[in-house]
Tab-separated table of C-alpha atoms in Angstrom:
chain	number	residue	atom	x	y	z
S	12	MET	CA	-22.923	22.177	-20.131
S	13	ASN	CA	-21.940	17.560	-19.583
S	14	ASP	CA	-22.186	16.862	-15.563
S	15	ASN	CA	-20.045	13.683	-16.796
S	16	VAL	CA	-17.496	14.995	-16.666
S	17	THR	CA	-14.651	12.034	-16.334
S	18	PRO	CA	-11.802	12.291	-13.770
S	19	LEU	CA	-7.799	11.619	-15.413
S	20	PRO	CA	-6.266	8.439	-14.634
S	21	SER	CA	-3.924	10.332	-12.352
S	22	GLU	CA	-7.107	11.270	-10.508
S	23	LEU	CA	-7.829	7.438	-9.751
S	24	HIS	CA	-4.945	7.326	-9.175
S	25	ALA	CA	-4.549	9.326	-6.304
S	26	ALA	CA	-7.950	8.791	-4.798
S	27	ALA	CA	-7.439	5.209	-4.375
S	28	SER	CA	-3.257	6.056	-3.050
S	29	ARG	CA	-4.376	8.522	-0.776
S	30	ALA	CA	-8.033	5.389	0.517
S	31	VAL	CA	-4.750	3.394	0.580
S	32	ASP	CA	-2.508	4.996	3.314
S	33	GLU	CA	-5.290	6.026	5.325
S	34	ALA	CA	-5.494	2.013	6.373
S	35	LEU	CA	-2.163	1.874	5.775
S	36	ALA	CA	-2.153	3.733	8.803
S	37	GLU	CA	-4.885	2.504	10.956
S	38	LEU	CA	-3.521	-0.986	10.805
S	39	ALA	CA	-0.336	-0.079	12.180
S	40	SER	CA	-1.478	2.138	14.825
S	41	MET	CA	-3.461	-1.541	15.528
S	42	PRO	CA	-1.447	-4.195	17.928
S	43	ALA	CA	0.714	-6.394	16.221
S	44	THR	CA	-1.091	-9.495	17.691
S	45	ALA	CA	-4.378	-8.884	15.968
S	46	ARG	CA	-2.339	-7.833	12.353
S	47	TYR	CA	-1.026	-11.624	13.255
S	48	GLN	CA	-3.859	-12.572	14.393
S	49	VAL	CA	-5.960	-12.172	10.571
S	50	ASP	CA	-3.402	-13.279	8.848
S	51	LEU	CA	-3.351	-16.696	10.445
S	52	GLU	CA	-6.648	-16.212	10.111
S	53	ARG	CA	-6.257	-15.714	5.953
S	54	PHE	CA	-3.325	-17.312	5.277
S	55	GLY	CA	-4.586	-21.061	7.837
S	56	THR	CA	-0.598	-21.118	9.017
S	57	PRO	CA	1.888	-19.897	11.234
S	58	GLU	CA	4.428	-20.036	8.554
S	59	LYS	CA	2.016	-19.024	6.102
S	60	ALA	CA	1.570	-15.648	8.070
S	61	LEU	CA	4.693	-14.843	7.883
S	62	LYS	CA	5.649	-15.796	4.639
S	63	ALA	CA	2.538	-12.639	3.070
S	64	VAL	CA	3.752	-9.975	6.039
S	65	ALA	CA	7.543	-11.149	4.219
S	66	VAL	CA	6.103	-9.706	0.547
S	67	ARG	CA	3.924	-7.405	1.740
S	68	ALA	CA	7.410	-5.719	2.837
S	69	ARG	CA	8.903	-6.338	0.483
S	70	GLU	CA	6.588	-4.601	-2.066
S	71	ALA	CA	6.264	-1.698	0.059
S	72	GLN	CA	10.131	-1.064	0.139
S	73	ALA	CA	9.915	-1.841	-3.551
S	74	LEU	CA	7.394	0.876	-4.113
S	75	LEU	CA	9.074	3.148	-1.716
S	76	GLU	CA	12.181	2.819	-3.569
S	77	ALA	CA	10.666	3.836	-6.918
S	78	ALA	CA	8.789	6.262	-4.964
S	79	LYS	CA	11.780	8.069	-4.530
S	80	GLU	CA	14.194	7.759	-7.233
S	81	ILE	CA	10.474	8.856	-9.448
S	82	ALA	CA	10.126	11.897	-6.602
S	83	LYS	CA	14.455	12.604	-7.425
S	84	GLN	CA	14.307	12.762	-10.600
S	85	GLU	CA	11.292	15.278	-10.799
S	86	LYS	CA	13.205	17.328	-8.268
S	87	GLU	CA	16.394	17.124	-10.725
S	88	GLU	CA	14.466	18.925	-14.072
């Protein structure tokens, strides 16, 4: 019997996605001032911190829209 079963890419993706979802949910529950301070420390200036959050927002929105479209297509099949 083979105990070394390799997970499917879709299973790995699902597990990683769950971990990201959990981290984002926890982050969303934190005060906005703390999230801003982290971006300020990571990116150095208020302008760069704002740019970083804007990039994350665009990426999240694009991912959401694409996932909704895929889900819609799957539902129609």
